[in-house]
Amino acid sequence: MSKKPTAKEASPPSAPDHAQAPVNARLTPEDRVELFRKMVRIRRFEERSLRAYQAKKIGGFLHLYIGQEAVAVGCCSLMGPNDHVITAYRDHGHAIAVGMDPKPLMAELYGKATGCSKGKGGSMHYFDPSRNFWGGHGIVGGQIPLGAGLAYGLKYKGLKGAAMAFMGDGAVNQGAVHEAYNLASLWNLPVVFVIENNGYSMGTSQARSSAGELAQRAAGYDMQWGQCSGHDVYEVRAMMDKFLTLARETGKPSTVEIDTYRYRGHSVADPDNTYRSKQEIEEYRRTRDPIQLFQDKLLAEGVLTPALAEQIDTEARAEADVAADFSEASPFPTPADIQTDVYWEADNPADRRSQGRLFFT
Amino acid sequence: MPVITYREAVRHALAEELERDPNVVVMGEEVAQFNGAYKVTEGLLARFGPQRIVDTPISEAGFIGVGIGASMLGVRPVMELMFWSFYSVAFDQILNNAANVRYMSGGQIHCPIVIRGPANGGTNVGATHSHTPENVLANHPGVKVVVPSTPADAKGLLKSAIRDNDPVFFLENTMLYGEKGEVPAGEHVVPLGLADVKRAGTDLTIVTYGRSVLHSLAAAEVLEREHRISTEVLDLRTIRPLDFDSVLKSVAKTHRVLIVEEQKPFASVGSQLAYMIQREAFDELDGPIHRLATVDAPAIYSPPVEVEQLPNPRRVLQAALETLA
Ligand SMILES: Cc1ncc(C[n+]2csc(CCOP(=O)(O)OP(=O)(O)O)c2C)c(N)n1
Ligand SMILES: [Mg+2]
């Protein structure tokens, strides 16, 4: 059982100080604290959801993002009004990172009508188009052409923006991903393909699933690419800023592979001892936890005090508890709700133009 | 009224909708510079330019996924599949993403995409190129499925499809592209979900759609002439939504039903219809519902034998006589 070969050791002293990258240097102390707060909120939300799962409040899968928070927070913190996000089923972090309220997110896990998808999507299918967040997709790699399509839409409408299409290290072997790479490069679509490389696709290590380097495959499609550590939110921002700017300014796509790690099993019900060791997980937690690393940085910068860190954590826990209470108190959808939100026309009967039966028994 | 081909009718619908709505984009393999694999999109590139008429690589999952993503942002892509048979390599995009995204987002998203192209046998291209997936498509709530049989319907229904806010799958037929018919010039819109009595009759109802309408009309002619049987041919035109009221009306008139479809029989559109008719019009029936489908095997290549695998006027005639026996 070997750790993924690309995992980088903590930055050597000679490495560039990503805090000095312009996109980070211009952050106000409040901005920095906000980045930290977002990561803490994601983690506490997910820990709370895990408890709810263990209490059998949540059905199906629960793919936790714990350990990867700096990726979603770093990337989404760069979003402008015409930037868009789409991701796979490990989507709670992205949802909070784009600014969704944890209450409907938790309620979605509980299968409640107050959920962000009215209890119709579940953990893997969070959406909030009002925040340019297009899901939440359950089929590995299937969302990536849609991400290129969002970029197509931006370009067609003449809007200056970029789409970020997130996927895991396992998704890079799907044909749809490669088709999207080709189209994006061929058509100059402003999309950044983001590979969140946590080393494993379920129980299969990168070494056992992928030939060659992951991001480098982009070169075969004449696309620029980059790799960075996803344990340092500053580094994520520095790298992504470069490629988002490329997309917005020139319409060119790119692929960024962000090295990260998940602490929990693939989904919480999955065994987590067949493919990696406890020591490996512990090692990551101890040396590369994105929240701990950033907390240390902000303490050193004097932006954060231990008391403020403590307060942020307390508030994040309380927020997650409130979300769970809200979910608990919320109603389930009714059987009558099963057949709403299927057809736009059925949901907008005044504007319906077609005739005939839309539903069958 | 101008007489034009089915192919031209589809092209006119595309051109008129491209003209009407700047968000409409036509995309697919060979649709632009090559003028369309079946020349449906001929001349559109010259008229609308490469922003609106877009050639794609052979990458169905990729470009249909791109179309779906773009449609979520308000583009209205009309995607051409060179053959509907190739839907299989884009199945996930079509039937997970386009069909489900509205539902899974709790109604926050809609996906105004049209996917069109021919879906038929009869051209001796073997099993990989002869799929008729309307039953498979219509099995997915959230989508609409249209199979026009005449030039006028092709134009009117495609215009409705392009204006529709749900994903609409539009199944044409290469054997019909050259068929001519009267088609109103300019605005001619046929609502989805409205069947059409292509021939009125009193003794037998043939419920059908697509090219089988033509076979059924030919058989009805012979039934009238040689057997003094008056046959009503009801063209569904749209599979989902389904104008079942028109089916019920016709059954109440004739009390005998034959379903004719270019479909493999197992769990076909006809299976669904037969279930619904017996459930909702049992007392109207004077005999069992019959069905004529494609002979249950992959599409055979051998040209004269393929004719016998599919519905054809002779087979429809025989099935009609059996229905009335
Ligand atoms: C097409 C498809 N095949 C298999 C699965 C089952 N599955 C879900 S997630 C997963 C692993 C994907 O790993 P990766 O892309 O690295 O993402 P991560 O879970 O690490 O975030 C598998 C095999 C699926 N959902 N879709
Ligand atoms: Mg992974």
CSV table of C-alpha atoms in Angstrom, one decimal, chain B residues 1-309:
chain,number,residue,atom,x,y,z
B,1,MET,CA,-49.4,25.8,-50.6
B,2,PRO,CA,-45.7,25.1,-51.5
B,3,VAL,CA,-44.8,21.4,-52.0
B,4,ILE,CA,-41.4,20.7,-50.5
B,5,THR,CA,-39.5,17.7,-49.2
B,6,TYR,CA,-39.3,16.5,-45.7
B,7,ARG,CA,-35.6,17.5,-45.7
B,8,GLU,CA,-36.4,21.0,-46.9
B,9,ALA,CA,-39.2,21.2,-44.3
B,10,VAL,CA,-36.7,20.4,-41.5
B,11,ARG,CA,-34.3,22.9,-43.0
B,12,HIS,CA,-36.9,25.6,-43.2
B,13,ALA,CA,-37.8,25.1,-39.5
B,14,LEU,CA,-34.2,25.4,-38.6
B,15,ALA,CA,-33.7,28.5,-40.7
B,16,GLU,CA,-36.8,30.2,-39.4
B,17,GLU,CA,-35.9,29.5,-35.8
B,18,LEU,CA,-32.3,30.6,-36.3
B,19,GLU,CA,-33.7,33.8,-37.8
B,20,ARG,CA,-36.2,34.3,-34.9
B,21,ASP,CA,-34.0,33.6,-31.9
B,22,PRO,CA,-30.3,34.6,-31.7
B,23,ASN,CA,-29.8,32.0,-29.0
B,24,VAL,CA,-30.5,29.1,-31.4
B,25,VAL,CA,-27.3,27.3,-32.5
B,26,VAL,CA,-27.1,24.3,-34.8
B,27,MET,CA,-24.3,21.9,-34.0
B,28,GLY,CA,-23.2,18.5,-35.1
B,29,GLU,CA,-20.9,16.5,-37.3
B,30,GLU,CA,-20.7,17.8,-40.9
B,31,VAL,CA,-23.6,20.2,-40.4
B,32,ALA,CA,-21.8,23.3,-41.6
B,33,GLN,CA,-19.1,23.2,-44.3
B,34,PHE,CA,-20.1,19.8,-45.6
B,35,ASN,CA,-23.8,21.0,-45.7
B,36,GLY,CA,-25.0,18.1,-43.6
B,37,ALA,CA,-24.5,14.3,-44.0
B,38,TYR,CA,-28.0,14.1,-45.3
B,39,LYS,CA,-28.0,17.7,-46.6
B,40,VAL,CA,-30.6,18.8,-44.1
B,41,THR,CA,-28.5,21.8,-43.1
B,42,GLU,CA,-27.5,22.7,-46.6
B,43,GLY,CA,-26.9,26.4,-47.0
B,44,LEU,CA,-27.3,27.3,-43.4
B,45,LEU,CA,-23.6,28.0,-42.9
B,46,ALA,CA,-23.6,30.5,-45.8
B,47,ARG,CA,-26.6,32.2,-44.4
B,48,PHE,CA,-26.0,32.2,-40.7
B,49,GLY,CA,-22.2,31.9,-40.3
B,50,PRO,CA,-20.0,29.7,-38.2
B,51,GLN,CA,-21.1,31.2,-34.9
B,52,ARG,CA,-24.6,29.7,-35.4
B,53,ILE,CA,-23.8,26.7,-37.5
B,54,VAL,CA,-21.1,24.7,-35.8
B,55,ASP,CA,-19.2,21.7,-37.1
B,56,THR,CA,-18.1,19.3,-34.3
B,57,PRO,CA,-15.6,16.5,-34.2
B,58,ILE,CA,-16.9,13.0,-34.0
B,59,SER,CA,-17.4,13.3,-30.3
B,60,GLU,CA,-21.1,12.8,-29.5
B,61,ALA,CA,-20.7,12.6,-25.7
B,62,GLY,CA,-18.5,15.7,-25.8
B,63,PHE,CA,-20.5,17.9,-28.0
B,64,ILE,CA,-23.9,16.9,-26.7
B,65,GLY,CA,-22.6,17.5,-23.2
B,66,VAL,CA,-21.4,20.9,-24.3
B,67,GLY,CA,-24.8,21.6,-25.7
B,68,ILE,CA,-26.5,20.6,-22.5
B,69,GLY,CA,-24.1,22.8,-20.4
B,70,ALA,CA,-24.6,25.7,-22.8
B,71,SER,CA,-28.4,25.3,-22.7
B,72,MET,CA,-28.3,25.7,-18.9
B,73,LEU,CA,-27.0,29.2,-19.5
B,74,GLY,CA,-29.7,30.0,-22.0
B,75,VAL,CA,-28.2,29.0,-25.4
B,76,ARG,CA,-30.8,26.9,-27.4
B,77,PRO,CA,-28.7,24.3,-29.1
B,78,VAL,CA,-30.2,22.1,-31.8
B,79,MET,CA,-27.8,19.2,-32.0
B,80,GLU,CA,-27.7,16.9,-35.0
B,81,LEU,CA,-26.9,13.3,-34.6
B,82,MET,CA,-25.8,12.0,-37.9
B,83,PHE,CA,-27.8,8.9,-36.9
B,84,TRP,CA,-29.8,8.6,-33.7
B,85,SER,CA,-28.1,5.2,-33.5
B,86,PHE,CA,-25.0,7.1,-32.2
B,87,TYR,CA,-26.9,8.1,-29.1
B,88,SER,CA,-25.5,5.1,-27.4
B,89,VAL,CA,-22.0,6.8,-27.0
B,90,ALA,CA,-23.7,9.8,-25.6
B,91,PHE,CA,-26.3,8.0,-23.5
B,92,ASP,CA,-25.0,9.4,-20.2
B,93,GLN,CA,-25.1,13.0,-21.4
B,94,ILE,CA,-28.6,12.6,-23.0
B,95,LEU,CA,-30.4,10.5,-20.4
B,96,ASN,CA,-28.6,11.3,-17.2
B,97,ASN,CA,-27.7,14.9,-17.7
B,98,ALA,CA,-30.3,16.4,-20.0
B,99,ALA,CA,-33.1,14.3,-18.7
B,100,ASN,CA,-32.4,14.5,-15.0
B,101,VAL,CA,-30.8,17.9,-14.3
B,102,ARG,CA,-34.1,19.7,-13.8
B,103,TYR,CA,-35.3,17.1,-11.3
B,104,MET,CA,-32.1,16.7,-9.4
B,105,SER,CA,-31.8,20.5,-9.0
B,106,GLY,CA,-35.3,20.7,-7.6
B,107,GLY,CA,-36.5,22.5,-10.6
B,108,GLN,CA,-33.9,25.2,-10.6
B,109,ILE,CA,-32.5,24.4,-14.0
B,110,HIS,CA,-34.0,23.7,-17.3
B,111,CYS,CA,-32.4,22.4,-20.4
B,112,PRO,CA,-33.9,23.7,-23.7
B,113,ILE,CA,-31.9,21.5,-26.0
B,114,VAL,CA,-33.1,19.7,-29.2
B,115,ILE,CA,-31.3,16.6,-30.4
B,116,ARG,CA,-32.4,15.7,-33.9
B,117,GLY,CA,-31.4,13.2,-36.6
B,118,PRO,CA,-32.6,10.2,-38.4
B,119,ALA,CA,-33.7,7.0,-36.6
B,120,ASN,CA,-34.8,4.3,-38.9
B,121,GLY,CA,-34.0,1.1,-40.6
B,122,GLY,CA,-34.5,0.3,-44.3
B,123,THR,CA,-31.3,1.6,-45.7
B,124,ASN,CA,-29.2,-1.6,-45.5
B,125,VAL,CA,-26.7,-0.2,-43.1
B,126,GLY,CA,-26.9,-3.0,-40.6
B,127,ALA,CA,-27.6,-3.3,-36.9
B,128,THR,CA,-25.3,-0.5,-35.6
B,129,HIS,CA,-27.0,2.2,-37.8
B,130,SER,CA,-30.6,1.2,-37.6
B,131,HIS,CA,-31.7,1.9,-34.1
B,132,THR,CA,-35.1,3.4,-33.3
B,133,PRO,CA,-34.7,4.5,-29.7
B,134,GLU,CA,-38.0,6.4,-29.2
B,135,ASN,CA,-39.1,3.9,-26.6
B,136,VAL,CA,-35.8,4.0,-24.8
B,137,LEU,CA,-35.8,7.8,-24.8
B,138,ALA,CA,-39.5,8.1,-23.8
B,139,ASN,CA,-38.8,5.8,-20.9
B,140,HIS,CA,-37.1,8.8,-19.2
B,141,PRO,CA,-39.4,11.3,-17.5
B,142,GLY,CA,-38.2,14.8,-18.2
B,143,VAL,CA,-37.7,14.4,-22.0
B,144,LYS,CA,-40.0,14.8,-25.0
B,145,VAL,CA,-39.9,12.6,-28.0
B,146,VAL,CA,-41.2,13.5,-31.5
B,147,VAL,CA,-41.3,11.3,-34.6
B,148,PRO,CA,-42.8,13.2,-37.6
B,149,SER,CA,-44.1,11.4,-40.6
B,150,THR,CA,-44.8,14.2,-43.1
B,151,PRO,CA,-43.0,17.3,-44.3
B,152,ALA,CA,-45.6,19.6,-42.8
B,153,ASP,CA,-45.4,17.9,-39.4
B,154,ALA,CA,-41.6,17.9,-39.6
B,155,LYS,CA,-41.5,21.6,-39.9
B,156,GLY,CA,-44.3,22.4,-37.5
B,157,LEU,CA,-43.1,20.1,-34.8
B,158,LEU,CA,-39.4,21.1,-35.1
B,159,LYS,CA,-40.4,24.7,-34.6
B,160,SER,CA,-42.3,23.7,-31.4
B,161,ALA,CA,-39.4,21.6,-30.3
B,162,ILE,CA,-36.9,24.5,-30.6
B,163,ARG,CA,-39.2,26.8,-28.6
B,164,ASP,CA,-39.7,24.2,-25.9
B,165,ASN,CA,-38.0,24.6,-22.6
B,166,ASP,CA,-37.6,20.9,-22.0
B,167,PRO,CA,-35.1,18.6,-23.8
B,168,VAL,CA,-36.8,17.4,-27.0
B,169,PHE,CA,-35.5,14.5,-29.0
B,170,PHE,CA,-36.6,14.7,-32.6
B,171,LEU,CA,-36.4,11.5,-34.6
B,172,GLU,CA,-36.4,11.9,-38.4
B,173,ASN,CA,-36.1,9.3,-41.1
B,174,THR,CA,-33.6,9.1,-43.9
B,175,MET,CA,-36.3,7.2,-46.0
B,176,LEU,CA,-38.6,10.2,-45.6
B,177,TYR,CA,-36.1,13.0,-46.4
B,178,GLY,CA,-37.0,12.9,-50.1
B,179,GLU,CA,-40.8,12.6,-49.5
B,180,LYS,CA,-42.8,15.6,-50.7
B,181,GLY,CA,-45.8,17.3,-49.2
B,182,GLU,CA,-47.6,20.6,-48.9
B,183,VAL,CA,-46.0,22.7,-46.2
B,184,PRO,CA,-47.2,26.2,-45.3
B,185,ALA,CA,-44.5,28.8,-45.9
B,186,GLY,CA,-43.4,30.8,-42.9
B,187,GLU,CA,-44.9,30.4,-39.4
B,188,HIS,CA,-46.4,26.9,-39.2
B,189,VAL,CA,-46.2,25.5,-35.7
B,190,VAL,CA,-47.6,22.1,-34.7
B,191,PRO,CA,-47.8,21.7,-30.9
B,192,LEU,CA,-46.1,18.7,-29.4
B,193,GLY,CA,-48.4,16.1,-28.0
B,194,LEU,CA,-51.1,16.4,-30.6
B,195,ALA,CA,-51.9,13.4,-32.8
B,196,ASP,CA,-53.3,13.7,-36.3
B,197,VAL,CA,-55.9,11.6,-38.1
B,198,LYS,CA,-54.2,11.0,-41.4
B,199,ARG,CA,-57.1,9.0,-42.7
B,200,ALA,CA,-60.5,8.7,-41.2
B,201,GLY,CA,-62.3,5.4,-41.0
B,202,THR,CA,-64.9,3.4,-39.1
B,203,ASP,CA,-63.9,-0.3,-38.9
B,204,LEU,CA,-60.3,-0.3,-37.7
B,205,THR,CA,-57.9,2.0,-36.0
B,206,ILE,CA,-54.2,1.9,-36.9
B,207,VAL,CA,-52.2,3.7,-34.3
B,208,THR,CA,-48.8,4.5,-35.7
B,209,TYR,CA,-46.2,7.2,-36.2
B,210,GLY,CA,-43.1,7.9,-38.3
B,211,ARG,CA,-42.6,6.2,-41.6
B,212,SER,CA,-45.1,3.5,-40.6
B,213,VAL,CA,-47.8,6.0,-41.1
B,214,LEU,CA,-47.0,5.9,-44.9
B,215,HIS,CA,-47.1,2.1,-44.9
B,216,SER,CA,-50.4,2.2,-42.9
B,217,LEU,CA,-51.9,4.6,-45.4
B,218,ALA,CA,-50.9,2.4,-48.3
B,219,ALA,CA,-52.4,-0.7,-46.6
B,220,ALA,CA,-55.6,1.3,-45.7
B,221,GLU,CA,-56.0,2.0,-49.4
B,222,VAL,CA,-56.0,-1.7,-50.2
B,223,LEU,CA,-58.2,-2.5,-47.3
B,224,GLU,CA,-60.8,-0.1,-48.6
B,225,ARG,CA,-60.5,-1.1,-52.3
B,226,GLU,CA,-60.2,-4.9,-51.9
B,227,HIS,CA,-61.8,-5.7,-48.6
B,228,ARG,CA,-64.3,-2.8,-48.1
B,229,ILE,CA,-62.7,-2.1,-44.7
B,230,SER,CA,-62.7,1.5,-43.6
B,231,THR,CA,-59.5,2.2,-41.7
B,232,GLU,CA,-58.6,5.1,-39.5
B,233,VAL,CA,-54.9,5.9,-39.5
B,234,LEU,CA,-53.9,7.9,-36.4
B,235,ASP,CA,-50.5,9.4,-36.5
B,236,LEU,CA,-49.2,10.0,-32.9
B,237,ARG,CA,-46.5,12.5,-34.1
B,238,THR,CA,-45.3,12.9,-30.6
B,239,ILE,CA,-44.5,9.9,-28.4
B,240,ARG,CA,-44.1,11.9,-25.2
B,241,PRO,CA,-46.2,13.9,-24.4
B,242,LEU,CA,-48.8,11.5,-25.7
B,243,ASP,CA,-52.1,12.5,-27.2
B,244,PHE,CA,-53.9,9.5,-25.7
B,245,ASP,CA,-57.3,11.2,-25.9
B,246,SER,CA,-57.2,11.0,-29.7
B,247,VAL,CA,-56.4,7.3,-29.4
B,248,LEU,CA,-59.4,6.8,-27.1
B,249,LYS,CA,-61.6,8.7,-29.5
B,250,SER,CA,-60.6,6.6,-32.4
B,251,VAL,CA,-61.0,3.3,-30.5
B,252,ALA,CA,-64.5,4.4,-29.4
B,253,LYS,CA,-65.3,4.8,-33.1
B,254,THR,CA,-63.8,1.6,-34.6
B,255,HIS,CA,-63.5,-0.8,-31.6
B,256,ARG,CA,-60.6,-2.5,-33.3
B,257,VAL,CA,-57.0,-1.6,-32.9
B,258,LEU,CA,-53.8,-2.4,-34.7
B,259,ILE,CA,-50.6,-0.7,-33.5
B,260,VAL,CA,-47.9,-0.4,-36.2
B,261,GLU,CA,-44.4,0.7,-35.2
B,262,GLU,CA,-40.8,0.5,-36.5
B,263,GLN,CA,-39.7,-0.8,-33.1
B,264,LYS,CA,-38.4,-4.0,-31.7
B,265,PRO,CA,-41.4,-5.5,-29.9
B,266,PHE,CA,-40.1,-5.9,-26.4
B,267,ALA,CA,-41.1,-3.0,-24.2
B,268,SER,CA,-41.8,-0.8,-27.3
B,269,VAL,CA,-44.0,2.3,-27.7
B,270,GLY,CA,-46.7,-0.2,-28.8
B,271,SER,CA,-46.4,-2.2,-25.6
B,272,GLN,CA,-47.2,1.0,-23.7
B,273,LEU,CA,-50.1,1.9,-25.9
B,274,ALA,CA,-51.6,-1.5,-25.7
B,275,TYR,CA,-51.4,-1.4,-22.0
B,276,MET,CA,-53.1,2.0,-21.9
B,277,ILE,CA,-55.8,1.1,-24.4
B,278,GLN,CA,-56.9,-2.1,-22.5
B,279,ARG,CA,-56.8,-0.2,-19.3
B,280,GLU,CA,-58.8,2.8,-20.4
B,281,ALA,CA,-60.9,1.5,-23.2
B,282,PHE,CA,-61.5,-2.1,-22.4
B,283,ASP,CA,-65.2,-1.9,-22.9
B,284,GLU,CA,-64.8,-0.4,-26.3
B,285,LEU,CA,-62.7,-3.2,-27.7
B,286,ASP,CA,-64.4,-5.9,-29.9
B,287,GLY,CA,-61.2,-7.9,-30.0
B,288,PRO,CA,-57.7,-8.1,-28.8
B,289,ILE,CA,-55.3,-5.3,-29.6
B,290,HIS,CA,-52.8,-6.4,-32.3
B,291,ARG,CA,-49.4,-5.0,-33.0
B,292,LEU,CA,-47.1,-5.1,-36.0
B,293,ALA,CA,-43.5,-4.3,-35.1
B,294,THR,CA,-40.0,-4.9,-36.5
B,295,VAL,CA,-39.2,-8.6,-36.6
B,296,ASP,CA,-37.3,-9.2,-33.3
B,297,ALA,CA,-33.7,-9.4,-34.2
B,298,PRO,CA,-30.9,-6.9,-34.8
B,299,ALA,CA,-31.4,-5.1,-38.1
B,300,ILE,CA,-30.4,-7.5,-41.0
B,301,TYR,CA,-28.3,-6.1,-43.8
B,302,SER,CA,-29.6,-8.2,-46.7
B,303,PRO,CA,-31.5,-5.5,-48.7
B,304,PRO,CA,-34.6,-7.5,-49.8
B,305,VAL,CA,-34.9,-9.2,-46.4
B,306,GLU,CA,-34.6,-6.0,-44.4
B,307,VAL,CA,-37.8,-4.8,-46.1
B,308,GLU,CA,-39.5,-7.8,-44.6
B,309,GLN,CA,-38.0,-7.2,-41.1
